[in-house]
mmCIF file of C-alpha atoms and ligand atoms in Angstrom:
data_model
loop_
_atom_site.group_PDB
_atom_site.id
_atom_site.type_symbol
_atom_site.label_atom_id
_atom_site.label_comp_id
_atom_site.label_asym_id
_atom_site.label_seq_id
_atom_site.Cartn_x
_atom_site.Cartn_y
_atom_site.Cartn_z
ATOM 1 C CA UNK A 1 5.774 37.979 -42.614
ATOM 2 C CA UNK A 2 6.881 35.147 -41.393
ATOM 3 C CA UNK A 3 6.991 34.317 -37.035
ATOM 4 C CA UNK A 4 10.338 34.210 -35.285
ATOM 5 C CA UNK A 5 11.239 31.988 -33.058
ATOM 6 C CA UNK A 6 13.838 31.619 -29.747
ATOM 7 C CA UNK A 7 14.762 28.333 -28.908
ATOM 8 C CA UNK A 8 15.668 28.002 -25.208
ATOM 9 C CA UNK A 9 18.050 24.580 -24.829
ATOM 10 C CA UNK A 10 20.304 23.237 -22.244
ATOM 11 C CA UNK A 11 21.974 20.199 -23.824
ATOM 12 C CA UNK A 12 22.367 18.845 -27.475
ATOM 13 C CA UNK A 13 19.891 21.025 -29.133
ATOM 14 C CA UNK A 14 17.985 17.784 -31.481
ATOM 15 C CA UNK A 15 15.068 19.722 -31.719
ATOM 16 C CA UNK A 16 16.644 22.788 -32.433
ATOM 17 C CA UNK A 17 18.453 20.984 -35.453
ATOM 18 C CA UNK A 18 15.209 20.294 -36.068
ATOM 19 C CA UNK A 19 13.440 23.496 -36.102
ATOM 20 C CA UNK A 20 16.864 24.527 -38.253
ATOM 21 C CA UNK A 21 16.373 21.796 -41.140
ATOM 22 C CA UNK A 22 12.723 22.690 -41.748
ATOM 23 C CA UNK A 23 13.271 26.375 -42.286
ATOM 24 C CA UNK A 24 16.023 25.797 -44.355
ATOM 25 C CA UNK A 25 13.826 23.462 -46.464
ATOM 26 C CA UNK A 26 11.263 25.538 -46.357
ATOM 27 C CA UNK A 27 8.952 23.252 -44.369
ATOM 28 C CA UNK A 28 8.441 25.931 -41.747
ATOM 29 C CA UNK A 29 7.945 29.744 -42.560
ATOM 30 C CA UNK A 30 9.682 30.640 -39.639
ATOM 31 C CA UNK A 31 13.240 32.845 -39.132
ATOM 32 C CA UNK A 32 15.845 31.593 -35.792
ATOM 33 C CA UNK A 33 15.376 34.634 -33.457
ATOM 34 C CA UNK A 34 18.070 32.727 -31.677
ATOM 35 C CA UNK A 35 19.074 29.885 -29.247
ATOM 36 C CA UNK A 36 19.007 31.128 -25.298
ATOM 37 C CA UNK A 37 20.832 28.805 -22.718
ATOM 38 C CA UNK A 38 21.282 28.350 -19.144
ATOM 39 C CA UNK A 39 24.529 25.908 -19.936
ATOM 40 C CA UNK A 40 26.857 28.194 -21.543
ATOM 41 C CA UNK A 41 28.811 25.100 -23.043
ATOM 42 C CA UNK A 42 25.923 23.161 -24.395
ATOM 43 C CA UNK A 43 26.112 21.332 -28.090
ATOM 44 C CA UNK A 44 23.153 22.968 -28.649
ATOM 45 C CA UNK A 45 24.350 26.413 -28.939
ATOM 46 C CA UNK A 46 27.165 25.268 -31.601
ATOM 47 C CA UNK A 47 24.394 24.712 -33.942
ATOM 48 C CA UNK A 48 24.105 27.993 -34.661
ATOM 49 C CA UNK A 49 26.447 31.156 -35.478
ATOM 50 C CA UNK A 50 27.363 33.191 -32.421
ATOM 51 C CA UNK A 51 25.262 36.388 -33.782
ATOM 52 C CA UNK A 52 22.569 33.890 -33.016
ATOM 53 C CA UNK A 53 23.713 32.978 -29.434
ATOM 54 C CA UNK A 54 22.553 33.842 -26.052
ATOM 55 C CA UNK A 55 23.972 32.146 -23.089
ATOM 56 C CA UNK A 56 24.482 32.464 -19.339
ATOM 57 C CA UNK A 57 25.059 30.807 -16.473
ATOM 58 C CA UNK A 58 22.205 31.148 -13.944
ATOM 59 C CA UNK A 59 24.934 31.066 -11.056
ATOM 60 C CA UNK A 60 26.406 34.346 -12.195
ATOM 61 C CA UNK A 61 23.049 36.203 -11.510
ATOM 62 C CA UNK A 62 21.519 37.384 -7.606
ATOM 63 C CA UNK A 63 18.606 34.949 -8.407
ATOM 64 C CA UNK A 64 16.727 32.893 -10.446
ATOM 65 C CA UNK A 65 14.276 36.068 -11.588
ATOM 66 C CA UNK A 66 17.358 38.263 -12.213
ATOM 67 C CA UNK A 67 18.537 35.450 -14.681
ATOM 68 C CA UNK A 68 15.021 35.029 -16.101
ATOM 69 C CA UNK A 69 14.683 38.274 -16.674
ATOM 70 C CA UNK A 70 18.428 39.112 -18.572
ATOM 71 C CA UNK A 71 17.099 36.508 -20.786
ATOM 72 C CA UNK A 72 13.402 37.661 -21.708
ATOM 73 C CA UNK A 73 14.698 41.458 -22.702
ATOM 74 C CA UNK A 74 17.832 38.945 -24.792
ATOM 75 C CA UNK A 75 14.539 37.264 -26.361
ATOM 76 C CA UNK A 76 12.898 40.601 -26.510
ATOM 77 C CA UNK A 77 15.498 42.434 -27.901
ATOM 78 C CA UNK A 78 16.092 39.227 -30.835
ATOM 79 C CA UNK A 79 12.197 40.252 -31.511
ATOM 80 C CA UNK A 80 10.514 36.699 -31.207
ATOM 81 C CA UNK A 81 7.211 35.985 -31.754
ATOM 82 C CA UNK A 82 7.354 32.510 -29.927
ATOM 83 C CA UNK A 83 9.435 30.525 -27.551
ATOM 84 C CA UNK A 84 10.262 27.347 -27.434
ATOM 85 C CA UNK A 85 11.537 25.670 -24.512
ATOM 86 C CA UNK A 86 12.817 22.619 -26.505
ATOM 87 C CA UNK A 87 15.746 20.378 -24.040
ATOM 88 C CA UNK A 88 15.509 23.610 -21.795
ATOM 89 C CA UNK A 89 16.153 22.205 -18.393
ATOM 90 C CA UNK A 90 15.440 24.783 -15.608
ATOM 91 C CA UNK A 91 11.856 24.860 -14.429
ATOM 92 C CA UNK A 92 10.798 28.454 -15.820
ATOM 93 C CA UNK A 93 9.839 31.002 -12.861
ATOM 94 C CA UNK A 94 6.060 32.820 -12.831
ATOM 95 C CA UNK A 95 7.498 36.169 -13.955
ATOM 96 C CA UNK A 96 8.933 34.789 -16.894
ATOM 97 C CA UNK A 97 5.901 32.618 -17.978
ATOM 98 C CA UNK A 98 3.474 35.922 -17.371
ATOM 99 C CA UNK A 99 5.668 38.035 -19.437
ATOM 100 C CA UNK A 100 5.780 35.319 -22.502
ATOM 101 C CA UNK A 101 2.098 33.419 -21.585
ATOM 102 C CA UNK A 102 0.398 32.591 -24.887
ATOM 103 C CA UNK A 103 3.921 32.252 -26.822
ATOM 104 C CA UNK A 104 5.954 29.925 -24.304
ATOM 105 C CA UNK A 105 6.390 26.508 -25.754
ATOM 106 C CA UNK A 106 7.523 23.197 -24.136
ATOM 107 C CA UNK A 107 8.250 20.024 -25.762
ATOM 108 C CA UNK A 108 8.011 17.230 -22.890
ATOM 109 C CA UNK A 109 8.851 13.188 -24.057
ATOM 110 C CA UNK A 110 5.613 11.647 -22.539
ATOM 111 C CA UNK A 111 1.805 11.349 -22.904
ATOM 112 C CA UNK A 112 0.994 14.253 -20.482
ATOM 113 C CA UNK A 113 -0.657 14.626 -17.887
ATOM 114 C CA UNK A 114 1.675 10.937 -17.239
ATOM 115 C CA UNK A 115 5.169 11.428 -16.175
ATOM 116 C CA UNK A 116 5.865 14.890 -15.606
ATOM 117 C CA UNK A 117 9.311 15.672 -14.912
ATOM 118 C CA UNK A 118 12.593 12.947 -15.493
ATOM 119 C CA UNK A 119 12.987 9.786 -16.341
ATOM 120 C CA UNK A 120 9.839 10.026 -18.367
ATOM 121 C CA UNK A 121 10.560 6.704 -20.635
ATOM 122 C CA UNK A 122 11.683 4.483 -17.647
ATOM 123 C CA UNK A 123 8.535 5.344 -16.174
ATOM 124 C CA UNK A 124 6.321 4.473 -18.787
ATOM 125 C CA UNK A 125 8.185 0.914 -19.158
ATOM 126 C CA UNK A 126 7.799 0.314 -15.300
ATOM 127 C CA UNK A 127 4.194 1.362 -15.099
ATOM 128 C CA UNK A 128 3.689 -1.543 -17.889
ATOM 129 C CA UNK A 129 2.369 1.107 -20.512
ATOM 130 C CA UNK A 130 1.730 -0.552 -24.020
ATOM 131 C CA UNK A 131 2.324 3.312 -25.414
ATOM 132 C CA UNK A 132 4.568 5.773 -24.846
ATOM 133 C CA UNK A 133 5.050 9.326 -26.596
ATOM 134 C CA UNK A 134 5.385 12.943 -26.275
ATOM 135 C CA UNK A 135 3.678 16.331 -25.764
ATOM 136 C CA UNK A 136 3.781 20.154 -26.963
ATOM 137 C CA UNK A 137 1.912 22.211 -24.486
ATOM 138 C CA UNK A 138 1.984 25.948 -23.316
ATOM 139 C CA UNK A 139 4.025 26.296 -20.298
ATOM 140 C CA UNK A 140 1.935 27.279 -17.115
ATOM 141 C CA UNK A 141 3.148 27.816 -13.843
ATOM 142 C CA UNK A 142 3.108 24.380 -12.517
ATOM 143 C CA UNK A 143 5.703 22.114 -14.300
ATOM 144 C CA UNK A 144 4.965 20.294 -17.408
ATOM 145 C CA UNK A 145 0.999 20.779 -16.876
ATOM 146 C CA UNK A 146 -0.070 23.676 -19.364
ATOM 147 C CA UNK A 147 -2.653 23.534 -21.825
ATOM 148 C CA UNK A 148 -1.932 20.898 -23.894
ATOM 149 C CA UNK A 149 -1.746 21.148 -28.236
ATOM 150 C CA UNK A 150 -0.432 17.672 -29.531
ATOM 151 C CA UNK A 151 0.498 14.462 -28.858
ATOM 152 C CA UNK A 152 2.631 11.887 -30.989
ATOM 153 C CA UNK A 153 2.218 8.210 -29.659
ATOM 154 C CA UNK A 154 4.230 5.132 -30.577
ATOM 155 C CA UNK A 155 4.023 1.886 -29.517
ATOM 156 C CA UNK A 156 5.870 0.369 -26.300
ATOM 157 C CA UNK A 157 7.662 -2.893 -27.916
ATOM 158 C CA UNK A 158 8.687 -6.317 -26.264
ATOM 159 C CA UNK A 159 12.239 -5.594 -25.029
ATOM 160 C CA UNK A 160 12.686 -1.428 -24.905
ATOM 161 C CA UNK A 161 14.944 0.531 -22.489
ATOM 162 C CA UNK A 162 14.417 3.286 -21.460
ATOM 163 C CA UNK A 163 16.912 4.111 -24.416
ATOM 164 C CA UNK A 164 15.415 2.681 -27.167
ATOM 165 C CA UNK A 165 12.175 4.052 -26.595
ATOM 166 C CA UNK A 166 13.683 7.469 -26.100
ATOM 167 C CA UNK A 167 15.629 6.900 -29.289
ATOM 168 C CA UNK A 168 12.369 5.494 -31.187
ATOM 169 C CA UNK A 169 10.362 8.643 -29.894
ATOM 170 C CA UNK A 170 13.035 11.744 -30.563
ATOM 171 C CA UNK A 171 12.513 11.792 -34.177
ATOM 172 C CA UNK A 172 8.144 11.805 -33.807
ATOM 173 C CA UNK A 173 9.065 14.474 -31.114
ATOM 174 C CA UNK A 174 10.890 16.617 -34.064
ATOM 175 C CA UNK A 175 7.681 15.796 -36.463
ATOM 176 C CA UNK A 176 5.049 16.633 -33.658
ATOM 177 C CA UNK A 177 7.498 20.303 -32.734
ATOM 178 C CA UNK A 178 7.653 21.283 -35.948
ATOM 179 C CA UNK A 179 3.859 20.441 -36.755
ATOM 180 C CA UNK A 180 2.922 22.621 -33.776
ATOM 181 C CA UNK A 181 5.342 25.481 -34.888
ATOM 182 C CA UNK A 182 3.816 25.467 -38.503
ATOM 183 C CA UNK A 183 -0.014 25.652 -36.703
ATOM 184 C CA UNK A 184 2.030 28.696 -35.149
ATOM 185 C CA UNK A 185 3.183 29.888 -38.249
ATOM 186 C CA UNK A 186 -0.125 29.906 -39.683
ATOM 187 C CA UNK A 187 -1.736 32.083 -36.858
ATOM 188 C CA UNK A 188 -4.115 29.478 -35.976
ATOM 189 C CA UNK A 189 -2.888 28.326 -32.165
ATOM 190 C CA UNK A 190 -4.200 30.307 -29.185
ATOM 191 C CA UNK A 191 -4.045 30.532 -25.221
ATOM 192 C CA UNK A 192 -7.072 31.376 -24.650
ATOM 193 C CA UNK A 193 -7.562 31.287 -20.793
ATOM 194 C CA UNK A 194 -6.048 27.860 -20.084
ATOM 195 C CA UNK A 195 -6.707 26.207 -22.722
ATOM 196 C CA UNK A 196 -5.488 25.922 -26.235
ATOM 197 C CA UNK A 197 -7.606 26.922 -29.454
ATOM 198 C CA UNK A 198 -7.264 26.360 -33.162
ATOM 199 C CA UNK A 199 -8.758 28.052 -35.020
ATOM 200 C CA UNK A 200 -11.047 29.727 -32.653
ATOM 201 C CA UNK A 201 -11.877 25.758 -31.544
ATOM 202 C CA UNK A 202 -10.660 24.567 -27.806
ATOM 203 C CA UNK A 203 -8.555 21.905 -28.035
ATOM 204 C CA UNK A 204 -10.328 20.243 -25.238
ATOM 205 C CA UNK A 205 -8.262 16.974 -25.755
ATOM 206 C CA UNK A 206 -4.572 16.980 -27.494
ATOM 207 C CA UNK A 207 -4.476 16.892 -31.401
ATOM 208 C CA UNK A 208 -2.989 13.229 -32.085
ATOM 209 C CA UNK A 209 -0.213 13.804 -34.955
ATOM 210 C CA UNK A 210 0.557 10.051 -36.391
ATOM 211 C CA UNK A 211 4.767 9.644 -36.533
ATOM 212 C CA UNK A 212 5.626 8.616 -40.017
ATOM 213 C CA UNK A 213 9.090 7.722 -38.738
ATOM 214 C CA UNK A 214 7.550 4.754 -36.615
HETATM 215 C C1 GRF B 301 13.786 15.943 -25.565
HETATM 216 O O1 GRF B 301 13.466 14.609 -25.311
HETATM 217 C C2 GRF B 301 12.700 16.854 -25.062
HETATM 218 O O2 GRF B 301 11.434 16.308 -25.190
HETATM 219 C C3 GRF B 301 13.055 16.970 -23.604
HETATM 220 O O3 GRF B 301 14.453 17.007 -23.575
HETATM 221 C C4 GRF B 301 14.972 16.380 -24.730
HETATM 222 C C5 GRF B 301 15.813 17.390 -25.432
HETATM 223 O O4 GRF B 301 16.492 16.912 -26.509
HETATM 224 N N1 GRF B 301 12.365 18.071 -22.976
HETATM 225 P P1 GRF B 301 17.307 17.869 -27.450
HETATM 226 O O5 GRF B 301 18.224 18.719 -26.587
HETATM 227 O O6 GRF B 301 16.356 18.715 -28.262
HETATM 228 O O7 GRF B 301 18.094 16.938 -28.323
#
């Protein structure tokens, strides 16, 4: 049988297209449980049919929680196996990470723990970082800090932007999401405690995926 997954996404949805093109090929053994989104009008959500959509606006709820939690029984109720917060924009509340710990994704463009938050490739460039790259980690309750899976690293080059690195890195952030969702696929990633396993092992430091695309 193979995993489902729910995609939470705020804006153009890359790495949803992503997750899309590799179960259609067949790369991933993995069925859409759908897309969940705090920006009712995002691009992302257009990638997919509406049978497959789940959107809101947190604005229309009493709270933060009370939106949280409309959208867990949504991901409940579409049956998934694993979440991915992948362009998902919102920092994610403790009730929701307790009620999905050990299946909550987050795809975040640096070399975490560096550069949590924003602006992540600007700050690499101004810190005078020869690499640059980005992370898949299970999401804890402090932002952008939980147990770490992979890494994919690429080179900083004479010259970058913030926008050509970020261009250079988005497709080795596709490779390292979907390399991370196939581990899930597989049944060999844990959250054991706070800290990843595979295969039973603790990933005491990130596994480094190589980008092909580089
Ligand atoms: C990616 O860079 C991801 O790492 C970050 O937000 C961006 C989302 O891009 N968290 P997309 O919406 O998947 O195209």
């Amino acid at each position: 049988m193979s995993i489902r997954i729910a995609v939470l996404a705020s804006g153009r949805g890359s790495n949803l297209q992503a997750i899309l093109d590799a179960i259609a090929v067949g790369e991933l053994h993995a069925e859409l449980a759908g897309v969940f989104s705090d920006q009712p009008q995002c691009a992302a959500l257009q990638r997919v049919p509406q049978s497959q959509r789940w959107a809101a606006s947190p604005k229309k709820y009493s709270d933060k929680t009370a939106f949280e939690t409309a959208m867990g029984d949504a991901i409940e109720n579409a049956r998934a196996d694993w979440i991915v917060c992948a362009g998902y924009m919102r920092i994610i509340g403790p009730d929701f990470v307790e009620r999905f710990n050990g299946r909550l994704l987050n795809i975040h463009p640096s070399l975490l723990p560096k550069y949590r938050g924003l602006h992540t490739h600007a700050a690499a460039l101004a810190a005078g970082d020869t690499e640059h790259g980005a992370s898949v980690h299970f999401v804890s309750n402090e932002l952008d800090a939980g147990a770490l899976i992979a890494q994919t690293i690429i080179d900083i080059l004479p010259g970058d932007t913030p926008e050509t690195l970020g261009a250079r890195l988005l497709p080795c952030e596709h490779g390292l999401m979907i390399a991370v969702l196939q581990l899930a696929a597989n049944n060999r990633l844990r959250l054991i405690g706070a800290i990843a396993h595979l295969d039973g092992h603790a990933l005491l430091k990130p596994l480094r995926l190589d980008c092909a695309s580089q």
